[in-house]
Structure formats: structure tokens, C-alpha cells
Coordinates of C-alpha atoms in Angstrom, one line a residue:
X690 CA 175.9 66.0 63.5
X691 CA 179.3 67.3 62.4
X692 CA 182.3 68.4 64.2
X693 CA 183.1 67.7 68.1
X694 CA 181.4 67.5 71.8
X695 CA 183.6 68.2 74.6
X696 CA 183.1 68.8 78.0
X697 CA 184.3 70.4 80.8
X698 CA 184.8 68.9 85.0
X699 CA 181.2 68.6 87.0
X700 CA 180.2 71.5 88.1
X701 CA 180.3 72.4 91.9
X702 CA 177.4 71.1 93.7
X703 CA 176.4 73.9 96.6
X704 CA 174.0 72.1 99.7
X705 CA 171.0 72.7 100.8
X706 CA 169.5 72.6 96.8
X707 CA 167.1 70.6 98.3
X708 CA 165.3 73.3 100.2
X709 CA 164.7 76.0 97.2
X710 CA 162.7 78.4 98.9
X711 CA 165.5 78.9 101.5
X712 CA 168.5 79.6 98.5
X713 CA 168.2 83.1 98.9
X714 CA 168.6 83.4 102.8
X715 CA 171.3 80.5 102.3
X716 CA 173.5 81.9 99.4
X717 CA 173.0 85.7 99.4
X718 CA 171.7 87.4 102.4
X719 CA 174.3 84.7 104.9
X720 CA 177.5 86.4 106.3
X721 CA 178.6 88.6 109.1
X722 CA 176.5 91.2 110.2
X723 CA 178.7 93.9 110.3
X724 CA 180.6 93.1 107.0
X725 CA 180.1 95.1 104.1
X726 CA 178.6 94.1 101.1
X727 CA 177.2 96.6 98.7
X728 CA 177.7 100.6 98.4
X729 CA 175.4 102.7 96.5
X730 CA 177.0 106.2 97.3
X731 CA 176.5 104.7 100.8
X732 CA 177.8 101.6 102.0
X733 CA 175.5 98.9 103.4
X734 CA 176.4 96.1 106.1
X735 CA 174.6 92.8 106.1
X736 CA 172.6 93.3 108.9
X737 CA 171.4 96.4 107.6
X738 CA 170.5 94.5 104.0
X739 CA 168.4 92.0 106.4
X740 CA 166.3 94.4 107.6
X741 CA 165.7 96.1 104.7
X742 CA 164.9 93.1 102.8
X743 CA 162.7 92.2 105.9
X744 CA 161.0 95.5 105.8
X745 CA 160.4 95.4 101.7
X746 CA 159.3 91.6 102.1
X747 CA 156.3 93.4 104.5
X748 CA 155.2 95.7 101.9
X749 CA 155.2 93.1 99.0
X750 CA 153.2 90.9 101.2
X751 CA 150.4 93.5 102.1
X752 CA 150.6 94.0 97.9
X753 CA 149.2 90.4 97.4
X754 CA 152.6 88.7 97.5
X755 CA 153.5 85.3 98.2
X756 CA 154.6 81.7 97.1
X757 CA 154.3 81.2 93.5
X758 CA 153.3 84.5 92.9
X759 CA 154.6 87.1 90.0
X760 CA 156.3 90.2 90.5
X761 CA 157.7 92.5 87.9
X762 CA 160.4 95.2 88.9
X763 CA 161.0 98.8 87.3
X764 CA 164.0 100.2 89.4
X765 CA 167.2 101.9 88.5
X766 CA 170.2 100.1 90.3
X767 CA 169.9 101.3 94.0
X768 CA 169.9 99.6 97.4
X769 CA 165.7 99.8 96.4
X770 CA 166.5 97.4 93.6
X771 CA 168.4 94.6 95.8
X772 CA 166.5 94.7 98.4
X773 CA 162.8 93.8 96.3
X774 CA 164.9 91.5 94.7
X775 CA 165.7 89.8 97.4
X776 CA 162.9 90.3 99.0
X777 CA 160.5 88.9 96.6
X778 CA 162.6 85.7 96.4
X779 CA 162.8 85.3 100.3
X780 CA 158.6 85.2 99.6
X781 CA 159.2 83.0 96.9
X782 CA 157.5 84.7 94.2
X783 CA 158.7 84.4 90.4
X784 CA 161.1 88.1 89.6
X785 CA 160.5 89.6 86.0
X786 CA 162.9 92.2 85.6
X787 CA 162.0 95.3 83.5
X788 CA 164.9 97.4 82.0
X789 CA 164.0 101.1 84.0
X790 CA 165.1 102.4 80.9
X791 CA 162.2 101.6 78.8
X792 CA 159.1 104.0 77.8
X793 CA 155.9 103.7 79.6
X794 CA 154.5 102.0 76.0
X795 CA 157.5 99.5 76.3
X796 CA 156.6 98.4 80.2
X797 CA 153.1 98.5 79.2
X798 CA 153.6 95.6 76.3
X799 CA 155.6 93.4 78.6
X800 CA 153.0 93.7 81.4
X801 CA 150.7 92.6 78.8
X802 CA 152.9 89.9 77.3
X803 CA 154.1 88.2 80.6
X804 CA 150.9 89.9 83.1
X805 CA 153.0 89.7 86.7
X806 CA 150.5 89.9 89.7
X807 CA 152.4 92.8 91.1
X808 CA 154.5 96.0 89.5
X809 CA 157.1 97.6 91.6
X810 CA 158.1 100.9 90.2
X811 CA 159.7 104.1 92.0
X812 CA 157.8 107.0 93.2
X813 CA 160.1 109.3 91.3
X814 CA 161.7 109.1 87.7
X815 CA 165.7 108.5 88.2
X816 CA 167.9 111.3 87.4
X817 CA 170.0 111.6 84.2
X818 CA 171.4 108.9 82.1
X819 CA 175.0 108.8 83.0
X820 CA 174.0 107.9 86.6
X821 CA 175.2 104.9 88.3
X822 CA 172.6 104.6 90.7
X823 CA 169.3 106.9 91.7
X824 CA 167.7 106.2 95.3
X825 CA 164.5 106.0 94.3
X826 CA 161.0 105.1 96.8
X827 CA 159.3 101.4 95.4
X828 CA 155.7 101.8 94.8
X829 CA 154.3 98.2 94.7
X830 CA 151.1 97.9 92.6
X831 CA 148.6 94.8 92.6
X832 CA 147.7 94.6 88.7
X833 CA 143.9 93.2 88.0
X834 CA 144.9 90.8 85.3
X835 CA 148.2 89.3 86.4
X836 CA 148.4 85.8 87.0
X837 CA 150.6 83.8 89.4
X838 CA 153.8 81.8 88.1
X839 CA 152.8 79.4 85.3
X840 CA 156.3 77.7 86.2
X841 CA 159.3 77.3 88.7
X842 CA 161.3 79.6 87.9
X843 CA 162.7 82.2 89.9
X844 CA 163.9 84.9 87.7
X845 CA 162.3 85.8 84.2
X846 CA 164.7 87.9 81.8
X847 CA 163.9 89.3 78.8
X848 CA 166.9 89.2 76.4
X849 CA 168.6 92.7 75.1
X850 CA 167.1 92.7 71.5
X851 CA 170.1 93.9 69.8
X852 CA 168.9 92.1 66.8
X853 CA 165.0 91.5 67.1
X854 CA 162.3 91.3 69.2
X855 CA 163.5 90.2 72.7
X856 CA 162.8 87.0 73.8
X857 CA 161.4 85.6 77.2
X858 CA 164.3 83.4 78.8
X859 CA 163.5 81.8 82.5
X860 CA 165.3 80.5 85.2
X861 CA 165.5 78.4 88.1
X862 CA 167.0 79.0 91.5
X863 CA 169.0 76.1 90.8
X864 CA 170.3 77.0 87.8
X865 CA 171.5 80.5 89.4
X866 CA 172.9 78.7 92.0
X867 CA 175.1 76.4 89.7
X868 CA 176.6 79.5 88.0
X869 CA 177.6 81.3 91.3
X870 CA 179.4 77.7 91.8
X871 CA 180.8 78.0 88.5
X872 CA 182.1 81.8 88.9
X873 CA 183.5 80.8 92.8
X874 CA 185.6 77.4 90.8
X875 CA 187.2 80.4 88.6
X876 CA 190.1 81.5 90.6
X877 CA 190.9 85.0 89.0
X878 CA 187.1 86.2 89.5
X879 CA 186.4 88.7 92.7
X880 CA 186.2 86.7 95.9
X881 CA 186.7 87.2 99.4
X882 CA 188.8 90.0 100.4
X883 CA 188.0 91.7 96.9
X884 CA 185.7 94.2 95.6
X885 CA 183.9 94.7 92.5
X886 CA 183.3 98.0 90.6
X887 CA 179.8 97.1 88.8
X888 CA 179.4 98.8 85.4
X889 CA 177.3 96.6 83.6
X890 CA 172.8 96.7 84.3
X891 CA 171.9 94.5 86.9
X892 CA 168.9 93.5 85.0
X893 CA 170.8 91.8 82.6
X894 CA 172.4 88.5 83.0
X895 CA 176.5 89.5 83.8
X896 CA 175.7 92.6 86.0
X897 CA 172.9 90.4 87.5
X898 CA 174.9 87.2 88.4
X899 CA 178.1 88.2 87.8
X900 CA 178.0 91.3 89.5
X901 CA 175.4 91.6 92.2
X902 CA 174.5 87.6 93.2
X903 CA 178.3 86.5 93.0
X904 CA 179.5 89.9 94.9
X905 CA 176.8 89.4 97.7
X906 CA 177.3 84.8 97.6
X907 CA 181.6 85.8 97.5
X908 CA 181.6 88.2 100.1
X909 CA 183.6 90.6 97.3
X910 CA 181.8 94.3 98.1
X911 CA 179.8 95.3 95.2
X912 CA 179.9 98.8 94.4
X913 CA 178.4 100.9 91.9
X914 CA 179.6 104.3 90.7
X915 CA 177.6 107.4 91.1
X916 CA 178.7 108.8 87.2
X917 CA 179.4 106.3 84.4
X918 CA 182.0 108.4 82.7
X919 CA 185.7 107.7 82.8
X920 CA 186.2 110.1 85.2
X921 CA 183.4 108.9 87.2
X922 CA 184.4 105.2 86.9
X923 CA 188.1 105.7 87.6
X924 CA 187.7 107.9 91.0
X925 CA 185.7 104.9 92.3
X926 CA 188.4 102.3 91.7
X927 CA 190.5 104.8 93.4
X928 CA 188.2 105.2 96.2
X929 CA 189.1 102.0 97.9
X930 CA 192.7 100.4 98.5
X931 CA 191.1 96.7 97.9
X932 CA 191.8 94.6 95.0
X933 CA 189.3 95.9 92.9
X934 CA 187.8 94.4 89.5
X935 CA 185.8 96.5 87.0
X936 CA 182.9 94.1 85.4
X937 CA 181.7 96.1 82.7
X938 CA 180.6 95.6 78.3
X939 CA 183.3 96.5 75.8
X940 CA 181.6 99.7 75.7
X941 CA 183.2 101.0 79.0
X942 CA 186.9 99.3 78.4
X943 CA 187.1 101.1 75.1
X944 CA 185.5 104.4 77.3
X945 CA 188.3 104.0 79.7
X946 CA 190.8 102.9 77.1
X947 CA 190.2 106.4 75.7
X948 CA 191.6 108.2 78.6
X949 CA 195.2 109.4 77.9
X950 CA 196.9 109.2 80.8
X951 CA 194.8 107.6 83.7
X952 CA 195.9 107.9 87.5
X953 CA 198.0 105.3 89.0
X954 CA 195.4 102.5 90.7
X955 CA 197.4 100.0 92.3
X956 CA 194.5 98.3 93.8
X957 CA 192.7 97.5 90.2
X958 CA 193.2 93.4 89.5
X959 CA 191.8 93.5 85.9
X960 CA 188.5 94.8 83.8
X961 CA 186.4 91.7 83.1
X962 CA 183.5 92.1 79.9
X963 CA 181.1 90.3 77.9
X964 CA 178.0 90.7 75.7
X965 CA 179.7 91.3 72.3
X966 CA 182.5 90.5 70.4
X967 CA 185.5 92.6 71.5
X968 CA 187.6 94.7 68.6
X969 CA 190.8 93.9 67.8
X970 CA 193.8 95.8 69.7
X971 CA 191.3 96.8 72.5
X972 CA 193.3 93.9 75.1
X973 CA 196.3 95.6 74.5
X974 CA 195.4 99.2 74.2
X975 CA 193.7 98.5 77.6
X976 CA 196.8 96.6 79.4
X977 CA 198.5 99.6 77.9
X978 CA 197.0 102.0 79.6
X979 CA 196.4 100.4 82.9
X980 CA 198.7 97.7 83.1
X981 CA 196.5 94.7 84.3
X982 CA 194.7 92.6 81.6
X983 CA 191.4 92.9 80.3
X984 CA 189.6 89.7 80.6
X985 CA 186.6 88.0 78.7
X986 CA 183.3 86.1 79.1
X987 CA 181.4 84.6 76.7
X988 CA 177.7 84.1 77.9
X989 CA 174.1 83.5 77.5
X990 CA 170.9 85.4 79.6
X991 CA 169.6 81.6 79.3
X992 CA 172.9 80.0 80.7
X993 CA 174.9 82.8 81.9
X994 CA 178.9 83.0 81.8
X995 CA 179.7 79.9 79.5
X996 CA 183.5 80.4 79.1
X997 CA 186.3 83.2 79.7
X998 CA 189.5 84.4 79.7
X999 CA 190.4 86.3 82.5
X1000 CA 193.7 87.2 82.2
X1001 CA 193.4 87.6 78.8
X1002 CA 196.1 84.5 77.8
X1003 CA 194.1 82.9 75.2
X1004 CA 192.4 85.8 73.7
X1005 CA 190.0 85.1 71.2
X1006 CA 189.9 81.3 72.8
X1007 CA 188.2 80.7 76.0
X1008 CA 187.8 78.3 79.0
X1009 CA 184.6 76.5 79.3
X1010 CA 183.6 77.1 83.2
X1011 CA 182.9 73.8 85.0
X1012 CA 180.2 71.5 83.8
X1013 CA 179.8 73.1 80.2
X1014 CA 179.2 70.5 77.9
X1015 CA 179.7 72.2 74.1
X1016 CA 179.6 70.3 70.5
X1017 CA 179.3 72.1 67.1
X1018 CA 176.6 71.2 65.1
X1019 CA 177.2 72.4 61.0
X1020 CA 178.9 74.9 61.7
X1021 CA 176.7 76.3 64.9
X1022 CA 177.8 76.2 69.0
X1023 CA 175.2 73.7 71.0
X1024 CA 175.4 73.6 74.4
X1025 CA 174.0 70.8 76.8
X1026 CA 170.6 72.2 79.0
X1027 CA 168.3 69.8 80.8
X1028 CA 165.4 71.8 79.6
X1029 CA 164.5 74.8 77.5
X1030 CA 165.2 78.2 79.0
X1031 CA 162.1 79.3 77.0
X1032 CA 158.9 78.9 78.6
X1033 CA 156.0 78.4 76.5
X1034 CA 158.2 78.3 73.5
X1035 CA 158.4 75.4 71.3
X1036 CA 161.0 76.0 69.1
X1037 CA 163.6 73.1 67.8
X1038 CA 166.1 75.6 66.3
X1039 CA 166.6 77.3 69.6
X1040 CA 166.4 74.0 71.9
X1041 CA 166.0 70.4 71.1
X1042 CA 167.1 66.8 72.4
X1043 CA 169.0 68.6 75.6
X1044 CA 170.9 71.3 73.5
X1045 CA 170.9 74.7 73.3
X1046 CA 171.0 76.0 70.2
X1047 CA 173.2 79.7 70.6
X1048 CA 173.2 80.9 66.9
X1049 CA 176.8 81.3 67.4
X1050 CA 179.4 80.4 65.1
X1051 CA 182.5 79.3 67.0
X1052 CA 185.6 76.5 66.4
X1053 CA 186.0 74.1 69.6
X1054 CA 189.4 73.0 70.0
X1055 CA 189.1 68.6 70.1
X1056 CA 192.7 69.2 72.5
X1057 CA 191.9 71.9 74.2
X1058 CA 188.3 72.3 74.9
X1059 CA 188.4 75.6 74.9
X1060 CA 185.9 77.7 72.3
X1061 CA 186.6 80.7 70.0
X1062 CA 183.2 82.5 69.4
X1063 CA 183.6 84.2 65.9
X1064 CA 180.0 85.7 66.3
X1065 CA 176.4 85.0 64.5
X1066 CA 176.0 82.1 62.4
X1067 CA 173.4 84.7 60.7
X1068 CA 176.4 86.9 59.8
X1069 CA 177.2 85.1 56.8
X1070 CA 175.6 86.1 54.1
X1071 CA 175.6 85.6 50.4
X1072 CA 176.3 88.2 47.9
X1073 CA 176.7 87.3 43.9
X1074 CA 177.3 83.5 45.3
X1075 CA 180.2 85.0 47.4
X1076 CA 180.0 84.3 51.2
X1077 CA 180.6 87.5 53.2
X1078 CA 181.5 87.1 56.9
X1079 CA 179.7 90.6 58.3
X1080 CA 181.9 89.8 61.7
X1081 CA 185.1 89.9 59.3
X1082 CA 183.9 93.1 57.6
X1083 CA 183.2 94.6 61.2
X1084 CA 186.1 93.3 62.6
X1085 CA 188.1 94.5 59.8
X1086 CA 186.5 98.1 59.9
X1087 CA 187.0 98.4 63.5
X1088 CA 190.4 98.3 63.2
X1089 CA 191.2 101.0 60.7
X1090 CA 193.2 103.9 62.3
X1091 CA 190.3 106.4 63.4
X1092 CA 187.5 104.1 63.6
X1093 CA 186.1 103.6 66.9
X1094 CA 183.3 101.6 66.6
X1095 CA 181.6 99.8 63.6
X1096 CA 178.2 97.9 63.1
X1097 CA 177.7 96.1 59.7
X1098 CA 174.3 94.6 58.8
X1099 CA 172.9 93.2 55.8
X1100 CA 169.4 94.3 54.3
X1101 CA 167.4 94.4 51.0
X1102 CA 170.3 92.1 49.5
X1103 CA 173.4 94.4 50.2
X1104 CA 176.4 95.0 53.1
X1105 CA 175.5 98.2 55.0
X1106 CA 178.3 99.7 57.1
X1107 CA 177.7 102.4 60.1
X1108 CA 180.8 103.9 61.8
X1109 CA 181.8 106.1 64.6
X1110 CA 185.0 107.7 63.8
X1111 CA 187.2 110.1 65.7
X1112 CA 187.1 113.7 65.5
X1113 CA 189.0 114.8 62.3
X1114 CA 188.7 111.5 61.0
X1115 CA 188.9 111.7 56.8
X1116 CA 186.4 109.4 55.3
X1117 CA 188.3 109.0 51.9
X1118 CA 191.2 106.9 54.7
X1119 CA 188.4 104.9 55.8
X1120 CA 187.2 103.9 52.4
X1121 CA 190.9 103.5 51.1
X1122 CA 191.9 101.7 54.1
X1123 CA 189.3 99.3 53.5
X1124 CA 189.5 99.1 50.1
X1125 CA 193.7 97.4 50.8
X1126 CA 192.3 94.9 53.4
X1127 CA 189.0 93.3 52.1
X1128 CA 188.4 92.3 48.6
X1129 CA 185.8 94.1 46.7
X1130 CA 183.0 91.6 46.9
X1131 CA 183.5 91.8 50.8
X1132 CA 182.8 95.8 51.2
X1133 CA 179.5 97.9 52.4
X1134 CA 177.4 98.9 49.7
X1135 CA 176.9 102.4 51.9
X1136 CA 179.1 103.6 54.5
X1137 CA 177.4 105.5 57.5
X1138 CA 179.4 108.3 59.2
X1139 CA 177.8 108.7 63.0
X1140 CA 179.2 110.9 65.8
X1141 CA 178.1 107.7 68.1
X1142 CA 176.2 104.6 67.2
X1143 CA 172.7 103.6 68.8
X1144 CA 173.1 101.0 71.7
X1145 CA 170.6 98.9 73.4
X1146 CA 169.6 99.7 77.3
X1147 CA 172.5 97.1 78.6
X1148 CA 175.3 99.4 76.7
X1149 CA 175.4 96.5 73.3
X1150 CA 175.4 98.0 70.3
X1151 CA 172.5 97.9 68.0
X1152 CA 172.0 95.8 65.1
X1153 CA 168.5 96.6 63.6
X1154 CA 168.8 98.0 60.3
X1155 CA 165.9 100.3 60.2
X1156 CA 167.3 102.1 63.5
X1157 CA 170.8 102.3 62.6
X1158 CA 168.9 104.1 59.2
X1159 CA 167.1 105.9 61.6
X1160 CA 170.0 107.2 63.5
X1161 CA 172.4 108.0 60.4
X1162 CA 169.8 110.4 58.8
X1163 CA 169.2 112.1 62.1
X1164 CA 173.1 112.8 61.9
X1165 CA 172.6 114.6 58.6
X1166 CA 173.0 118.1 58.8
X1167 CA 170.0 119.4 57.9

């Protein structure tokens, strides 16, 4: 092993861990009946979230639910969503969670791949794709050929496959009650008295945890807006005097960062994002606009929020949240897991001997502790016996006057470079502007002009090379 281990204090150690099929009743559902705690166009008490849950728990049961069994969900984010969430954990049943998003072929192929004993899907396809939230009817269906959990775990994820196929990552209650301890140790996150604007898809690991869960185990309102355009996003905040936070992807703080001369909102705290690297300049072009900071997370779908920056003070560097233990290992982040978060998966280079292996490439400060993800280890590539840093290229791209966003990939030997560039933009500045930053060895082979560039359902950009081919030619007047 080469370079450091550090670790941050213990993590907080909730009660009752000893009594796992009670966590959900215990940490999410508990709090004043009359207090509210989630608004989907219409905002929901407790004691109304009880009975639903109750009612939904009824209907999964007389589907073949119960202990140990499997249930897969396909819902849009609605008050249908949360409540067979919850409900299927109160029954303590094992939750795969299916992107909506997908096609029928997609949802068929994970059925197949992880066969859950029951499928919860709505009556009725949601409504367009810059929804929020669709009310939809659950239709529970007992599948012939699922089986019940092979494991513990209470919550099965399948990872955003940005770069690849996507990968099945599991969880236990415990370790989703660890990282609600972790987010209620960080003091600038939404709490009590607060209330969270949720941009990010709850079937994904922040808008899961750090948005629904710790909203709902906080007491900090969770509400979602009924259009995902700036617009949309901004009248929401506004809606509410509360100290509001925005927990989104850097998608949606540059989206808002674009808007010229926002309304006064003296009630929004900060914007909080993770899932990618964010550009340079967006921090300040954001604070610029709105005045508060835009904070960071770095994270995992098998370990959730790892470190941040939340008021954007150490930005690139972050905090490791309480119990993280991190060392870097030739040049790659490792951190400490008591067991793999893959099930069925027996693979040393993504977990061995209690260590996580992320694929990140990051520098861990020995004073400090604190950890500066610089992005994949796979980014580094070799051209003519050069090493090429494809985050540097990116990074470098993205902040050229008129570029908005930039992928770079490398395939079939060579740099590959896909853009989305303002209105007007003149290519020729693009390719001279890169030309006086980055030495020749350094630049794309091919440079791809794209009105937008592809993302993933969860709102990351997309890294496969054949689909960001795909998407350039289709861009191509014909």
C-alpha cells in the first residue's frame, strides 16, 4: 500500500438497532401527528402518512408480501412512491427500486436479473418529463418466478450506469440508519425547523437518503416541485418562508445558475449537489446569482454521502462525515466497509480485506483529513507514452467562455470531446481557446458540437462512447 489512511470521529450510534424490523416505524414514520412532513402538490401530515402506509402495507400483504420477501417498485416520485416504500419495509420485505424512467425491455431485464416476488407499478403512465411528481394508482403484481430475499438487506439499488452496465449494490437497514446519523452530525444540512426542496430521483442514493429518509428522520419537510424548470424550481422555494435547501445534481445549479436575474428568496439557506464532478466557476457563478453558497457531497450508492462541503469553504476539498475511514491505495480512494455492498459479486478490485475499492482518483490530506476527488482513476489514459488526464481535458473545456457542458471519453486509441455550447457560440473560439490552455498531445482527436448532451435517468451525464456517437450524428443536420 502507498500513500495515507485517515479517519474521521465514530459515527453516531442511533438505538433500538437491535430491533431491525422496527427501524422504519422508529426512525421515519415517528413524530407528531399533525406535523408536516412531505408535499407533493399537496401537503401530507404524519398521521395522514401512517394511514396510508397502513393502508398500502394491506394491499402488499394480500399480494404475497411479508418478512423476507422481495418487492420491486416502478413509481414516479409521489406520495404512492413513499408510502410502498415504507410500507414494504414496515412488512419487512427486501425494496428494489426501478428507475420509472426505464422502457418496458429495461424493467423486463432487471425482473429477470434480480426476479423480486412482487412488482409494484402504477395504473397509469406519469405525465411528461419535466414533472416533478405524477399521482399515479400502485398496481401490485405477484410474479411466478420471483424468489424471496437471498440476503438482509433492506434496499437493493442498481447504480446509474453512466459509464457501463449498472451494477447491483445492497444495503442494510443499519447501514441506512448510520448515514441518517451521519447527515444529522453535519450541522449545515436541513434539520428541524427547515425544509428541503428535492430535485434529485428518489431512487437514487442522495434524493433517496439525503432527501426523502433524512427529511422524513429530521423532521425538515420534504417537498418536491411540480415542474423541474427554473422557473418551476424557483417559485417553490418561494412558496414557503422556511429556511429552505435545494438538494439537487450539478445539472440543476448550472439550470438555475442560467437564470439572469432570479427573484429575491430570502428564505433559501444554500443548494447542496453531488453525483459528478462540478465545473469550475459554477460555486461562484451560483453564490453570484443567489447569494448563499453552493455546497458539495461526494458519495457512493454503496455507502452514500462520504464527505462534503456545505458551505462551499474548501471547495474542491471535502470533510469526511463521521466514521469514514479513507486511505489511498496507488493512486486510488479505498474506503473501510465491513462487507461488500455487492451481493453475489466476488470481485477483489471493487472490495477486498474490508475496503471499498471507489475507482476514484483523489489526494487525502495526512493534516487535514479531508479528500479532494479529482475523478476516475480510468480517466487517465495513455496516448504516444503521454498520460492524458480526460478530467483535466473536461475540466479544461468546461471552462472556455461559451461552453456549457463538456463530456470527454477515450475510444479506439484516441481523446473524443462532445460539447454543449451556447447559442451563437463560434467553434473556431472553442478550438483556439483550447488550443492556448492544453498542450497538443492533451486535445480531442474530434470535437462534438451538441445542442444538449445525453444524461442518464438521475440527471448525470453520459459517458458511453457509442451513445454520445449516437447522439452527435442525430444532431447533424440532415
Amino acid at each position: 500500500m502507498t500513500g495515507i489512511s485517515l479517519s474521521s470521529p465514530p459515527p453516531f450510534s442511533p438505538p433500538h438497532t437491535d430491533a431491525p424490523e422496527h427501524w422504519a416505524e422508529r426512525f421515519l414514520l415517528a413524530g407528531p401527528g399533525g406535523e408536516e412532513c412531505l408535499r407533493f402538490g399537496t401537503p401530507l401530515d404524519r398521521d395522514a402518512l401512517r394511514a396510508l402506509v397502513e393502508g398500502q402495507a394491506e394491499r402488499l400483504s394480500a399480494a404475497g408480501l411479508g418478512p423476507g420477501g422481495t418487492v420491486a417498485l416502478r413509481l414516479p416520485p409521489s406520495t404512492a412512491f413513499v408510502t410502498v416504500l415504507l410500507a414494504s419495509w414496515r412488512l419487512r420485505a427486501q425494496v428494489i427500486l426501478l428507475d420509472h424512467r426505464l422502457t418496458d425491455h429495461e424493467i423486463d431485464l432487471a425482473v429477470e436479473r434480480l426476479a423480486p416476488q412482487v412488482l409494484v407499478g402504477s395504473a397509469h403512465r406519469p405525465s411528461g418529463s419535466l414533472r416533478g411528481f405524477s399521482e399515479v394508482e400502485p398496481v401490485a403484481v405477484r410474479l411466478s418466478n420471483g424468489r424471496p430475499a437471498g440476503t438482509g438487506h433492506a434496499l437493493v439499488q442498481l447504480s446509474s450506469g453512466s459509464t457501463g452496465p449498472a451494477k447491483v449494490i445492497a444495503r442494510t437497514a443499519s447501514d441506512l440508519i448510520r448515514e441518517l446519523g451521519c447527515y444529522q452530525q453535519l450541522v449545515d444540512f436541513p434539520g428541524e425547523g427547515e425544509r428541503v426542496v428535492l430535485l434529485s430521483s428518489v431512487v437514487h442514493v442522495l434524493g433517496l437518503v439525503g432527501g426523502l429518509l433524512n427529511s422524513l428522520h429530521a423532521r425538515a419537510p420534504l417537498t418536491v416541485p411540480e415542474r423541474m424548470t427554473a422557473a418551476g424550481i424557483l417559485a417553490t422555494v418561494a412558496a414557503d418562508d422556511r429556511p429552505t435547501t435545494v438538494i439537487g445534481v450539478p445539472f440543476h445549479a448550472e439550470l438555475l445558475s442560467g437564470t439572469a436575474a432570479p427573484p429575491p428568496l430570502p428564505q433559501l439557506r444554500r443548494m447542496i449537489v453531488a453525483g459528478e464532478l462540478v465545473r469550475p466557476g459554477l460555486p461562484d457563478l451560483f453564490t453570484a446569482r443567489y447569494g448563499v453558497p453552493l455546497g458539495t457531497m461526494y458519495g457512493m450508492t454503496e455507502l452514500g454521502v462520504i464527505a462534503t462541503d456545505l458551505t462551499a469553504g474548501l471547495h474542491p476539498a471535502k470533510e469526511p462525515v463521521a466514521g469514514m475511514e479513507l486511505r489511498m491505495v496507488e493512486g486510488e480512494l479505498q474506503i473501510r466497509t465491513a462487507a461488500s455492498p455487492y451481493p453475489g459479486l466476488d470481485d477483489p478490485t471493487r472490495w477486498s480485506d474490508g475496503w471499498l475499492h471507489t475507482r476514484d482518483a483523489a489526494v487525502l490530506d495526512r493534516a487535514t483529513g479531508r479528500v479532494t476527488v479529482l475523478g476516475r482513476r480510468d480517466s487517465q489514459v495513455s496516448i504516444g507514452g503521454l498520460k492524458v488526464d480526460l478530467t483535466e481535458v473536461e475540466q479544461t473545456l468546461a471552462a472556455l467562455p461559451g461552453v456549457r457542458e463538456a463530456v470527454v471519453v477515450f475510444d479506439a486509441g484516441a481523446v473524443e470531446a462532445y460539447l454543449a455550447v451556447e447559442e451563437g457560440a463560434d467553434p473556431a473560439l472553442v478550438q483556439d481557446g483550447l488550443a492556448g490552455r492544453l498542450a497538443a498531445y492533451k486535445r480531442p482527436r474530434r470535437l462534438a458540437f451538441l445542442p444538449l448532451l445525453p444524461r442518464t435517468a438521475t440527471g448525470k451525464l453520459l459517458r458511453d462512447p457509442a451513445a454520445l456517437r449516437d447522439a452527435a450524428t442525430a444532431a447533424v443536420p440532415t
